[in-house]
Structure formats: structure tokens, C-alpha cells
Short mmCIF file of C-alpha atoms in Angstrom, two decimals:
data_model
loop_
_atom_site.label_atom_id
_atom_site.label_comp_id
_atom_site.label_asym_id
_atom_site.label_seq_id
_atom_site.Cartn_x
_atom_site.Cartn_y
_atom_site.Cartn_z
CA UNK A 136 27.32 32.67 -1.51
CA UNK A 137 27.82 34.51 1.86
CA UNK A 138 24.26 35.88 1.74
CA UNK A 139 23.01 32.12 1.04
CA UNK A 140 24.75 30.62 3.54
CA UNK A 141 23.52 33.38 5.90
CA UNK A 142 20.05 33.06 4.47
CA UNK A 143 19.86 29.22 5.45
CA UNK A 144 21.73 29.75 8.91
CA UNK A 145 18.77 32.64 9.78
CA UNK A 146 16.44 29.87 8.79
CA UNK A 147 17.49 27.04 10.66
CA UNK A 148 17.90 29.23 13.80
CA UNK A 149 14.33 30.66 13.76
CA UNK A 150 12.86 27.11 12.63
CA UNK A 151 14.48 25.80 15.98
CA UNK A 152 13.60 28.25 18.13
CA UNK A 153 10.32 27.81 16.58
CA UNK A 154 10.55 24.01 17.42
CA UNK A 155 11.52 24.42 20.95
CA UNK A 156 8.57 27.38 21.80
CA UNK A 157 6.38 24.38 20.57
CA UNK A 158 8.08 21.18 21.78
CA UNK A 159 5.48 19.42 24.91
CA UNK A 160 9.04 19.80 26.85
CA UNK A 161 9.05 23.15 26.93
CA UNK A 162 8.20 24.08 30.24
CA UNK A 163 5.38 26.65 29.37
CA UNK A 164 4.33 23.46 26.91
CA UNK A 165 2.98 21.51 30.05
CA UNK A 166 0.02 23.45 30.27
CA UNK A 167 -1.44 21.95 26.82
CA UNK A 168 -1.58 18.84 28.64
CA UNK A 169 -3.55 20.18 31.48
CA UNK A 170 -6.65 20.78 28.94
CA UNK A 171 -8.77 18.70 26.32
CA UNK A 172 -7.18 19.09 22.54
CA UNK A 173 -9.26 19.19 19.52
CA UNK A 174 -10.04 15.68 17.52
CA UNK A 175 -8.49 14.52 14.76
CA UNK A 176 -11.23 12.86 12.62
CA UNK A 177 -12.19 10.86 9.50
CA UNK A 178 -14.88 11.91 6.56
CA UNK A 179 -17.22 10.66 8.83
CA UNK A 180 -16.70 12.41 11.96
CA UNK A 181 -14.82 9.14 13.84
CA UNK A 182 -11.99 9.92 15.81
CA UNK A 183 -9.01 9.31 14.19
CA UNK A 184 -7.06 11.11 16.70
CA UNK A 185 -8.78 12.27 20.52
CA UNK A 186 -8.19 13.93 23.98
CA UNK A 187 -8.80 11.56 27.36
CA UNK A 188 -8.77 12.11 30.68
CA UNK A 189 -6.03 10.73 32.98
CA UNK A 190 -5.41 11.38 36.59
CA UNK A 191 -2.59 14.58 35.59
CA UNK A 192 -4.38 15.66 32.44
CA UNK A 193 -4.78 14.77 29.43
CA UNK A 194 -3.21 12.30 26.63
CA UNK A 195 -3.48 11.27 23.05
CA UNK A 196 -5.22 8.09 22.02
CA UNK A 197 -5.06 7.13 18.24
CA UNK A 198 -7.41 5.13 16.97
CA UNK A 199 -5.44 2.25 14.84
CA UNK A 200 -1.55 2.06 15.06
CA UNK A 201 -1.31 3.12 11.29
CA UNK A 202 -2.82 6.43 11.60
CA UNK A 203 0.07 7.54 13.02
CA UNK A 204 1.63 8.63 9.35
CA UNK A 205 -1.44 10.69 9.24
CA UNK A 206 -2.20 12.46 12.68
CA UNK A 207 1.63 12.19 13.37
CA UNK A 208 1.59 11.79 17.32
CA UNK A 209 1.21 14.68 20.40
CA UNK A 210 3.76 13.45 23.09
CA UNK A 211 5.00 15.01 26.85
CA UNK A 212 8.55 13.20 25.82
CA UNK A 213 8.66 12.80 22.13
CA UNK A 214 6.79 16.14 20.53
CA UNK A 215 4.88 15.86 17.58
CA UNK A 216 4.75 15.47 13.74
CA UNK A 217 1.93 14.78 11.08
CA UNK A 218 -1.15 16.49 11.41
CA UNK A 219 -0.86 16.69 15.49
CA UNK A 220 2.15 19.98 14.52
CA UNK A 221 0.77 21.19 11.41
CA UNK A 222 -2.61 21.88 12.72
CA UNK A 223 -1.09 21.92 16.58
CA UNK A 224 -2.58 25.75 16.62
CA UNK A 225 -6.07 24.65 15.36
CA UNK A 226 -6.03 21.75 17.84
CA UNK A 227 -5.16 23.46 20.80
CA UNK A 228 -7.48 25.97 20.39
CA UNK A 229 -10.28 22.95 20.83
CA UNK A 230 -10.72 22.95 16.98
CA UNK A 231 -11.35 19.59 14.80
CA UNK A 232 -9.65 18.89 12.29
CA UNK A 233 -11.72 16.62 9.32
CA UNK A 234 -9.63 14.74 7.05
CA UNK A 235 -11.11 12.62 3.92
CA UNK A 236 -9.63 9.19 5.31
CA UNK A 237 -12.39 6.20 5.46
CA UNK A 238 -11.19 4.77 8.48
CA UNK A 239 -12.44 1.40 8.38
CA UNK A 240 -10.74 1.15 4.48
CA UNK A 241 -7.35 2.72 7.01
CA UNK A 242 -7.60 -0.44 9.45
CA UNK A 243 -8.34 -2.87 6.44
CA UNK A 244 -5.57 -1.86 4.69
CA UNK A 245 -3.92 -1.77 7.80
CA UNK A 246 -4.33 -5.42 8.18
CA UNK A 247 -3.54 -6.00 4.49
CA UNK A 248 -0.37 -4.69 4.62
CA UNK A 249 0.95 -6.53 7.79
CA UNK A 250 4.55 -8.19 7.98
CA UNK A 251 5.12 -6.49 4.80
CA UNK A 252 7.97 -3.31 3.73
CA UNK A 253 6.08 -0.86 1.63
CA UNK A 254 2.86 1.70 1.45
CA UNK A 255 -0.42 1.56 0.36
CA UNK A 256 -2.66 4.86 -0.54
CA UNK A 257 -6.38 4.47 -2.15
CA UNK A 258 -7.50 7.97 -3.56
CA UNK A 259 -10.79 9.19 -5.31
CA UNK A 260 -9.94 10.02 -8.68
CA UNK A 261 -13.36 12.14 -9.30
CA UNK A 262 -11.75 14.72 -5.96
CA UNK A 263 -8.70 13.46 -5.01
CA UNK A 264 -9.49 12.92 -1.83
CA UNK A 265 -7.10 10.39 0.19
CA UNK A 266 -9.16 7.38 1.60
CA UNK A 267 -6.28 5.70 3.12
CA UNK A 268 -2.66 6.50 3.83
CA UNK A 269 -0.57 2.97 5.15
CA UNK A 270 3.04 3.04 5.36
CA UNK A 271 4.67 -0.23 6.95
CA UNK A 272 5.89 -0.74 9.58
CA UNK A 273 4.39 2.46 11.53
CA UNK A 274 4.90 3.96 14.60
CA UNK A 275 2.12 3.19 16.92
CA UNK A 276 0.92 6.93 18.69
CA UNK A 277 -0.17 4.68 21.33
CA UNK A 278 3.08 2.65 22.10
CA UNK A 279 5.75 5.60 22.09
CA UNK A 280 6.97 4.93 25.79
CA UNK A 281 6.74 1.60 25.48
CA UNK A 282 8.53 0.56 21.99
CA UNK A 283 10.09 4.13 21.40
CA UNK A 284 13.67 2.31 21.88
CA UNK A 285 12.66 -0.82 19.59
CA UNK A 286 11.45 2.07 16.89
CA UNK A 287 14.68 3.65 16.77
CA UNK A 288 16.46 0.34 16.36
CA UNK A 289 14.17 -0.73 13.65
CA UNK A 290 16.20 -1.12 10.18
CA UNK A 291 13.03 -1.06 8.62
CA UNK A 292 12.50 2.53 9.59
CA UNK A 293 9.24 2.80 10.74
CA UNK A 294 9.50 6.47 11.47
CA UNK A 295 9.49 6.94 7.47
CA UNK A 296 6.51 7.17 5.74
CA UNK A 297 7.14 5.68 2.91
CA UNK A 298 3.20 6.58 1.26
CA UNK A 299 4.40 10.04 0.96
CA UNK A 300 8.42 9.98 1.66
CA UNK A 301 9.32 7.25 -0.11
CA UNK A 302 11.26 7.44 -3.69
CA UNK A 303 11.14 4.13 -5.52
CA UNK A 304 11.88 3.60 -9.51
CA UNK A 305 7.99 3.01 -10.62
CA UNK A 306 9.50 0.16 -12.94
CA UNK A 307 6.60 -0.75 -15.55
CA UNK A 308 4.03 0.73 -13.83
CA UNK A 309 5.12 4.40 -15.19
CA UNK A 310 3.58 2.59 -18.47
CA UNK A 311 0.54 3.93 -18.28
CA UNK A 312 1.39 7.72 -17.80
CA UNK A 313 3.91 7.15 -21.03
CA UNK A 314 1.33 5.61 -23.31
CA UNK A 315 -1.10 8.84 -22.22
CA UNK A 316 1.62 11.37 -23.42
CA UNK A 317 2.40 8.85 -26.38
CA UNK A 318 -1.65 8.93 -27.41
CA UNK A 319 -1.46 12.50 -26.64
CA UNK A 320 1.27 13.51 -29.21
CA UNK A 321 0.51 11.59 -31.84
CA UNK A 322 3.41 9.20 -31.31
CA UNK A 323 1.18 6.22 -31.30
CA UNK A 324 -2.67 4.58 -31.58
CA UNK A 325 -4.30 1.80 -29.95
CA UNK A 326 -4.32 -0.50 -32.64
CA UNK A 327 -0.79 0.04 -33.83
CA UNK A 328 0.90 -2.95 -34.92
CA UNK A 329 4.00 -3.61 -32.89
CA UNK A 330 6.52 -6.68 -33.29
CA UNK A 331 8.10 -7.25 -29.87
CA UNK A 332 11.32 -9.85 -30.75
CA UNK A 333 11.68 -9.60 -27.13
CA UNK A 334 14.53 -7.47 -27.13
CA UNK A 335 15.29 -4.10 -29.07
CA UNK A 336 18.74 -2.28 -29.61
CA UNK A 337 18.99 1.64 -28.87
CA UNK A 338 22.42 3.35 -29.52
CA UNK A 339 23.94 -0.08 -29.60
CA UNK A 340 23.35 -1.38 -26.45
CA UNK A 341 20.00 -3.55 -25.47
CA UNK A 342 16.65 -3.14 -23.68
CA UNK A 343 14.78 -6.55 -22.95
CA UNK A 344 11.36 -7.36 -21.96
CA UNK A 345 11.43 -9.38 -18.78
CA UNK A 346 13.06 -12.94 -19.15
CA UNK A 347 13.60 -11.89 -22.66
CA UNK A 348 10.36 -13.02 -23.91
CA UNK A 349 9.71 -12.56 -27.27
CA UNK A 350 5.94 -11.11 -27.75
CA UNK A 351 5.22 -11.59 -31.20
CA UNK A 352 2.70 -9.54 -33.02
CA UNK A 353 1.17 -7.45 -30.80
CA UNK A 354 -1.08 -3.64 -31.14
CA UNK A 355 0.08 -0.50 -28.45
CA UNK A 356 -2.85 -1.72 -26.30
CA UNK A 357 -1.39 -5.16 -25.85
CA UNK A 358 2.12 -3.89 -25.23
CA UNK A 359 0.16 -2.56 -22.01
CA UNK A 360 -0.78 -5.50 -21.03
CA UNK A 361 1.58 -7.93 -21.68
CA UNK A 362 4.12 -4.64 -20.45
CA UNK A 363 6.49 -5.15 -23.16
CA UNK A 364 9.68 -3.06 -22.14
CA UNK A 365 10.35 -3.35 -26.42
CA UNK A 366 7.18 -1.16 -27.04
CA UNK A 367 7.97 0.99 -24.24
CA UNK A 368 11.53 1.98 -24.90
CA UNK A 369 11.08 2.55 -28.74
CA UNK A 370 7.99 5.17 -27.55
CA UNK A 371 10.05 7.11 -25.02
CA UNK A 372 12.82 7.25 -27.07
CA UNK A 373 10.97 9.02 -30.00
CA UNK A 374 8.84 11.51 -27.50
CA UNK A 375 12.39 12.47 -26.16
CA UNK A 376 12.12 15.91 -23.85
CA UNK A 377 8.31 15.50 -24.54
CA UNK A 378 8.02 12.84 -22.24
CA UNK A 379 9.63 14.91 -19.08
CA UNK A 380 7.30 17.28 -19.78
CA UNK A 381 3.90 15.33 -19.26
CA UNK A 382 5.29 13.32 -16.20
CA UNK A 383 5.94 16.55 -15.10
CA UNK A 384 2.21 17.67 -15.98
CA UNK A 385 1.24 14.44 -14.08
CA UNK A 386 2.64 15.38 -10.51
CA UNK A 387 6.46 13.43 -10.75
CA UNK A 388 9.03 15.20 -9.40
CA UNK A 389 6.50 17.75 -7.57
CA UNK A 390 5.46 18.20 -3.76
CA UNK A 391 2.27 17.39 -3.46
CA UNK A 392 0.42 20.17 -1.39
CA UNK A 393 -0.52 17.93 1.54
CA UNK A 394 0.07 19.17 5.57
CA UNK A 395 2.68 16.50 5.80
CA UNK A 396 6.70 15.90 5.37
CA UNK A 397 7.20 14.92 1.80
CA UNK A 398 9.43 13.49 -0.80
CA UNK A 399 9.76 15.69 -4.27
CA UNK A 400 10.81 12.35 -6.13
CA UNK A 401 13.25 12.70 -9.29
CA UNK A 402 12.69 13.45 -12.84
CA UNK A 403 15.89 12.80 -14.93
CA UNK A 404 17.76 15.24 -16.99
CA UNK A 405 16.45 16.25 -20.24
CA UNK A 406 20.06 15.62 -21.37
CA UNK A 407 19.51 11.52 -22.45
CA UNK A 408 20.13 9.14 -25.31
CA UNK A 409 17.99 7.25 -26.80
CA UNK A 410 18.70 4.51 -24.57
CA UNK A 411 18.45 6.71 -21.62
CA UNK A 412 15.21 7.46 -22.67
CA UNK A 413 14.52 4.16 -23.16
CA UNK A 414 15.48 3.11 -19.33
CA UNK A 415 12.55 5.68 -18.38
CA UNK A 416 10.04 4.60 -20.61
CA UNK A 417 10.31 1.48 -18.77
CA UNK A 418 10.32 3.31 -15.37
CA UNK A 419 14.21 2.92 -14.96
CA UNK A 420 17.15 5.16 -15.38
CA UNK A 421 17.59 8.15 -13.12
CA UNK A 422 13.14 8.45 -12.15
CA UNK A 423 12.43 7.90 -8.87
CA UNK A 424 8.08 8.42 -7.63
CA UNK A 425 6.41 8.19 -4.50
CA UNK A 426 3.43 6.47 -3.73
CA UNK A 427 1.05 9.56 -3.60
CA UNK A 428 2.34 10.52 -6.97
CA UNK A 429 1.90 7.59 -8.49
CA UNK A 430 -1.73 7.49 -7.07
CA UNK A 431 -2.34 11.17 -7.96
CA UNK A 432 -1.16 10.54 -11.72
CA UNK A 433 -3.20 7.17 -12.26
CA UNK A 434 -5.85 8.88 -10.74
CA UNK A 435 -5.89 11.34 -13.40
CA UNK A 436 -6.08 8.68 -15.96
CA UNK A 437 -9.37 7.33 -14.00
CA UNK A 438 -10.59 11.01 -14.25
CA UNK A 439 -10.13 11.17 -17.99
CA UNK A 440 -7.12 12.67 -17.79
CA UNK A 441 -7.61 15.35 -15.11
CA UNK A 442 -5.35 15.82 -12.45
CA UNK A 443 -6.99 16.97 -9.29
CA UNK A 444 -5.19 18.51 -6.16
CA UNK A 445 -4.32 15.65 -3.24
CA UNK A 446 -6.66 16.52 -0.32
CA UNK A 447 -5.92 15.27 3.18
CA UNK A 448 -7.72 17.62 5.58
CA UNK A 449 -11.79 18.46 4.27
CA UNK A 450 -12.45 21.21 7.33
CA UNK A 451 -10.90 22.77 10.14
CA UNK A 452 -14.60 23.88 12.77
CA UNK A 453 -14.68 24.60 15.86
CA UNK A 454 -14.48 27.85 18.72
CA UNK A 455 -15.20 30.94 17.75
CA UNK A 456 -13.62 31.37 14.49
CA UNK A 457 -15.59 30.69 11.29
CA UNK A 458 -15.28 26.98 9.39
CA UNK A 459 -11.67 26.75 7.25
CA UNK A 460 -12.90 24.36 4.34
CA UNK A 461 -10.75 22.94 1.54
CA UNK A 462 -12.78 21.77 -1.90
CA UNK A 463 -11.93 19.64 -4.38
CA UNK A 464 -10.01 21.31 -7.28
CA UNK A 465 -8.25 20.36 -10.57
CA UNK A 466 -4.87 20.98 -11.56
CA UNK A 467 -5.01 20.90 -15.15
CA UNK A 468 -6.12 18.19 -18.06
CA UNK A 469 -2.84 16.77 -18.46
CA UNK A 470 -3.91 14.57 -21.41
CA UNK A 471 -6.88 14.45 -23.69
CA UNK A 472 -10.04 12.46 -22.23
CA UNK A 473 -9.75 10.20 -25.52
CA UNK A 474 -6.08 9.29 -24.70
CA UNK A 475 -7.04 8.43 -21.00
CA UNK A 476 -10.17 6.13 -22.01
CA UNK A 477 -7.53 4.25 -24.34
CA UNK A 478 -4.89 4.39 -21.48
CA UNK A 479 -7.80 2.73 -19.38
CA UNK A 480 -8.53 0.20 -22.27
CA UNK A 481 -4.69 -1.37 -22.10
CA UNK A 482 -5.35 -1.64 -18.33
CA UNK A 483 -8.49 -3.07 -18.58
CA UNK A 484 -6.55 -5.78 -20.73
CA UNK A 485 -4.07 -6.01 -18.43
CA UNK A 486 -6.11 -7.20 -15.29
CA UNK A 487 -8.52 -9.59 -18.23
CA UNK A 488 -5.69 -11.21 -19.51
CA UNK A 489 -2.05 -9.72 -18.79
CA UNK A 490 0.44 -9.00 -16.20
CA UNK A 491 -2.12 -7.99 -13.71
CA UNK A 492 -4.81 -10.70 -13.89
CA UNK A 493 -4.31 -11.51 -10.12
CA UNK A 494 -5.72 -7.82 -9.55
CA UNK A 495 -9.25 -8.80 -10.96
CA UNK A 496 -12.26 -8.47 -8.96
CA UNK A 497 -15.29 -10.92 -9.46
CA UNK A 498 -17.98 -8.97 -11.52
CA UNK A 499 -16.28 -5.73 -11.77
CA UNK A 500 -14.53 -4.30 -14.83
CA UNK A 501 -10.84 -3.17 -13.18
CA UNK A 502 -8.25 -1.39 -14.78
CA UNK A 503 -4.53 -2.44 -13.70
CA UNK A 504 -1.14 -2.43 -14.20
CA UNK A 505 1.55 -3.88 -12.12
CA UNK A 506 5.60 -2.88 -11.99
CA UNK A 507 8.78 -4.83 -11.18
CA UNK A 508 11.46 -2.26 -10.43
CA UNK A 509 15.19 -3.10 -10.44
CA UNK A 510 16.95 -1.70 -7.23
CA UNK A 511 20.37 -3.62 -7.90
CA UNK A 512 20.55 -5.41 -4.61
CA UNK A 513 18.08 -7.87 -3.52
CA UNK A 514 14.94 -8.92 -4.53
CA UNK A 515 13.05 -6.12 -6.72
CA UNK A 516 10.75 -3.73 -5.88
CA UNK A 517 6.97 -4.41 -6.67
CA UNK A 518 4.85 -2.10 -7.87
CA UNK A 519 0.38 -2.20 -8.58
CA UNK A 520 -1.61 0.61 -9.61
CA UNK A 521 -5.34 0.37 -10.79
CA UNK A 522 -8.36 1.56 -10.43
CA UNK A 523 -12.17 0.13 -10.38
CA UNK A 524 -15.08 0.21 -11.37
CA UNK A 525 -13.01 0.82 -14.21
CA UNK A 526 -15.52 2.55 -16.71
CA UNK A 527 -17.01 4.98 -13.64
CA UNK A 528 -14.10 5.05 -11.34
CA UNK A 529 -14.45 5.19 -7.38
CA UNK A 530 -11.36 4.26 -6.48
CA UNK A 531 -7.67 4.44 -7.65
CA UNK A 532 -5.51 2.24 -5.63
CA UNK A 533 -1.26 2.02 -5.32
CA UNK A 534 0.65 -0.62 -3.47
CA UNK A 535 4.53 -0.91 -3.45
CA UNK A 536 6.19 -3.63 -1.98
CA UNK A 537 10.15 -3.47 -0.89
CA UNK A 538 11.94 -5.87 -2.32
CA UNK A 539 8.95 -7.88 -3.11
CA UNK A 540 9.29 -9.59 -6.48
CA UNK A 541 7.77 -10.45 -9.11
CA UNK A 542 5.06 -7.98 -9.01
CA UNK A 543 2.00 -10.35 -10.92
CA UNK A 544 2.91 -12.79 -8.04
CA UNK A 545 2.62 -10.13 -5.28
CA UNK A 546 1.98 -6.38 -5.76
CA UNK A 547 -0.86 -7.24 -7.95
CA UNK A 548 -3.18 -9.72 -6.10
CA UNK A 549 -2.58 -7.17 -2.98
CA UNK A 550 -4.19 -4.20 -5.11
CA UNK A 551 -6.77 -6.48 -5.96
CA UNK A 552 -7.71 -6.70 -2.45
CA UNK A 553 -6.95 -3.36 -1.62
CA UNK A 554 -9.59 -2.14 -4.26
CA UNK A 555 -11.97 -4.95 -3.35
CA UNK A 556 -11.69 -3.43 0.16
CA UNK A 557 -12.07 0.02 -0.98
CA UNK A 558 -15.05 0.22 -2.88
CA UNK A 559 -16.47 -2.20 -0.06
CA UNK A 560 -15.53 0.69 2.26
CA UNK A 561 -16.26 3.80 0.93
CA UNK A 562 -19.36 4.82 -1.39
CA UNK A 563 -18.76 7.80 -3.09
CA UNK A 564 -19.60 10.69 -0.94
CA UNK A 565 -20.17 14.50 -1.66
CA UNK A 566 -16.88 16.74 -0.72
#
């Protein structure tokens, strides 16, 4: 335990010292300021993040206030996060750094997103590259001397980015990735018959689809869409341990290998009832997901079941050394492409004629689901994930809203625009 505790001390001493040799207040830090930095930049070479002369130097213009959970901001008084320190050797060296945003899709959903508490991330599920990254509210790179005192006073905390830090319960939208590992062990088909009564009984105590509505007759792909929490429970309860696993497999409860401060989430004990594992099959109990995540695993499902790596940053050029470039690569087939095309069926049905109708987009076949999470004060959280074209993907969207709702009413006809606006924005484009 001594050794530990020694362990961490050594580490938080040489991490600070490390922090203060790079802090802009550092007195031999000034100089960086006295010289043009490298650009921060989107897939297409716009600045995201730039250099410009001022009368003592240099500063740091950002090119939309939201793009500050991305390039993090490079300040005399404040220092710097998000890609501004992890790249901050790169940078000052004159390098660019290339990300895979699209940033008109960044200021759209930008713009989308105003006056609201939540995130929003778009991803393509084919390379899972990150289009667009909005937390709200942000911190505006831009406005640090200026509102710094109004963003440390914010309750909302804006310094949080909730796209990547954030840990919400997924409520009903973690339906999707438990139907894939239900297909994929046998536990159920598409065309089982199912009769929802509205409310089911594990271990004695009682699970209830929302308002206690009683389904009826209804087949696995229909509890989808209609999200019945009956269907959902009795599934998770018989794949048991199995069911940890494959969220696992998806990305929950994992850091996703992006060059920013993230949130690991929470996967519940293995040790559960029946009931327990009921309260996660409806994306309850002790499971809490981040946006990413979330994006990541329906992405997969777009992808026919394979999980790709999250990529931020495409190419690091630039100086005299050689072009760092980062490809698109796959995890691992976390369920077969079969189960994933039926996964995508029940959201398909869900946007045509279930809980996430208010997602669908004129002419284009889009695969949905929305989520309404219990937090236990206030309103609830909202959840929409989805992707479109649905039978040749582009793009996978996820919005969360804090405290929003009823998610049909809210979260879903916000993805709807956020995918409308996505594959308006970005055309599929070789990595």
C-alpha cells in the first residue's frame, strides 16, 4: 500500500512539474507567443484552430465557439487543453494537425444544439471517423478574457464536455446493442411472438413499459420499435453475464482511444438478479455511457456489426519530420452481420412507425431509436441514436438531452435534423 501510495505521489509530482514546464505562464513559455503556431484543421484543410498576428505576437483564433471541446484552447493566462496540449509539441514546432471534423456539419450542429444541456456527435460508421463533436454550453476559445469569470460561475458547466465526459444511463436506447447480443446468442429471432401485458414480474417485483401500456401481440422486431421495456427485461434477464460481455465488446465501459480527457462510463457488476438484469436491459440499473460510446456502438450496428476505432486526428504534416498518419481500423465484429441487418430492421420500424417517427427524413430510409432515461430528480434524460441512409449507412448520429423529456417529443426530432444536416454536409470521403 506504501509503494502505491508512493507510486501515485511520484506521479502527480512529475505530471505537475510537467504542467508547469508547459503552462503559457511559465516564463520561458512567453516565447511560444512570440512565433506563428501550427493550424488546427478540419478533413478539408479549413482552419479549425489558427495563429494571427497582433501587435506583441501572436494569438489563437478558433473558428466557431464549439470547437473549443475539440482544439481545447492555447491561452497567455489560462493554458491549454484539447487538442491545443496533446499535440502542443506538434504545433509548436509549425506542424498541422488534420482532424476528420466537417466543419460546416460542427457549426450546424452548433446552431442545433443552442439553449439546450447535452452533446451531440455524428460519426462515419464505414471508418469511424468523428464528423462533429458539440457539447453544450462550450467554452468559447475566443471569449476566455472576456467571459472566463461567467464560465466558472456557470452551473451548467461548460468546461465539461459532455460528448466525451459525460456518463448518462442510455435508458431505451441501449435496446439496440441488447437485441444484437440477443440475435447473436440465440436468445431470440425477429419474428418471435411476444405478448407485452404492459408490465412483467422478475423476482417478485415489477418492470413496466412506459405509462404502463399494454402492447399486445407483438414479434422481437416490434418490441424495438414500440421499445417495450416487457420484451427487453425478459431478454436481459435470460442472457445474464452474456449480456456484460457484448456491451463490453461494443465499447461501454472502455476509453475510447481519442487525444482528449475522457469518461470510462460504467458497466454493472456481473453479480445481478434477474431483475437487476432486467433494469439494464432497459438501459437502467447501475450502466452509465457516454455519448461517443453510444455513437461508436450504434455505429457498429450501421457497419454490420463491426466496431471500428474512434478517429479524431487523420494526419499530423508539416517541418522537417515525415507525415504521422492515422487509418481507419476495426476493432473486432462484435456481432454477426445477420444480427446487425435485423438490429437495423427494428430501427427502421422504429423511425416508420414507432417511438422515433419524429426522426424520419423525407425520402430516405433511417434507422432510429430514441431513449428516456430516469435520473430521479427532474425531468428525464433524453436520449436519440440512428443512423441514415439506413441500408448503406453514411452517417450514425447521437443526441442526449439533460433533463429533456420525453425523448419522441425531443431527442428524436433533433437527430432527425442532426442526420438531415449530416448527410447534407458531408459526402463520404476517402480516409
Amino acid at each position: 500500500m506504501c509503494t502505491y501510495a508512493l507510486l501515485i505521489g511520484g506521479l502527480v509530482y512529475w505530471q505537475a512539474i510537467a504542467d508547469l514546464e508547459g503552462h503559457p505562464l511559465n516564463p520561458t513559455g512567453y516565447a511560444v507567443f512570440r512565433q506563428p503556431r501550427g493550424a488546427i484543421v478540419d478533413r478539408d484543410g479549413k482552419p479549425l484552430a489558427e495563429s494571427v498576428s497582433t501587435d506583441v505576437g501572436y494569438r489563437r483564433v478558433y473558428a466557431s465557439p464549439s470547437v473549443s471541446h475539440i482544439t481545447g484552447y492555447f491561452h497567455q493566462r489560462y493554458g491549454m487543453t484539447g487538442l491545443e496540449k496533446a499535440y502542443n509539441s506538434s504545433l509548436s514546432q509549425g506542424q498541422t494537425v488534420r482532424t476528420t471534423i466537417a466543419l460546416p456539419l460542427q457549426k450546424h450542429m452548433e446552431e442545433l444544439m443552442a439553449g439546450k444541456v447535452g452533446a451531440a456527435v455524428a460519426m462515419d460508421p464505414k471508418t469511424g471517423a468523428v464528423l462533429a463533436l458539440v457539447s453544450y454550453p462550450y467554452v468559447d476559445g475566443n471569449r476566455l478574457d472576456e467571459s472566463w469569470s461567467d464560465y466558472l460561475q456557470d452551473e451548467r458547466s461548460p468546461f465539461v464536455n459532455r460528448a466525451v465526459q459525460g456518463q448518462y444511463p442510455p435508458g431505451s436506447a441501449i435496446k439496440p446493442l441488447v437485441l444484437g447480443a440477443a440475435f447473436a446468442e440465440r436468445a431470440a429471432y425477429p419474428e418471435q411472438p411476444w405478448v407485452d401485458r404492459g408490465a412483467v414480474e422478475l423476482e417478485g417485483r415489477a418492470i413496466k413499459n412506459f405509462q404502463g401500456q399494454a402492447l399486445g401481440r407483438i414479434t422481437t422486431l416490434e418490441a424495438l420499435a414500440h421499445s417495450s421495456n416487457v420484451v427487453f427485461a425478459l431478454l436481459a434477464a435470460e442472457l445474464g453475464p452474456k449480456l456484460l460481455t457484448a456491451l463490453s465488446q461494443f465499447g461501454l465501459g472502455e476509453i475510447p482511444p481519442l487525444p482528449l480527457p475522457m469518461s470510462r462510463g460504467r458497466l454493472p457488476s456481473p453479480e445481478q438478479s434477474d431483475y437487476g438484469w432486467g433494469q439494464i436491459g432497459i438501459g437502467h440499473g447501475d450502466l452509465l455511457v457516454t455519448p461517443l460510446q453510444m455513437a461508436s456502438a450504434v455505429s457498429a450496428i450501421a457497419n454490420g456489426g463491426k466496431l471500428m476505432r474512434p478517429l479524431l486526428v487523420q494526419e499530423v504534416r508539416g517541418g522537417w519530420r515525415l507525415p504521422r498518419v492515422q487509418l481507419p481500423a476495426a476493432y473486432t465484429q462484435v456481432i454477426p452481420e445477420w444480427a446487425a441487418a435485423a438490429v437495423r430492421d427494428g430501427m427502421v420500424l422504429a423511425v416508420e412507425r414507432g417511438t422515433a417517427r419524429e426522426a424520419a427524413l423525407p425520402g430516405i430510409p433511417t434507422a432510429g431509436k430514441t431513449g428516456t432515461a430516469q435520473t430521479g430528480a427532474g425531468q428525464d434524460h433524453s436520449w436519440f441514436v440512428g443512423f441514415a441512409p439506413a441500408y448503406d449507412p453514411e452517417v450514425a448520429v447521437v443526441v442526449v438531452l439533460e433533463h429533456g423529456g420525453i425523448a419522441s417529443q425531443t431527442a428524436a426530432p433533433l437527430g432527425g435534423a442532426v442526420l438531415q444536416a449530416a448527410l447534407a454536409a458531408c459526402t463520404p470521403q476517402g480516409m
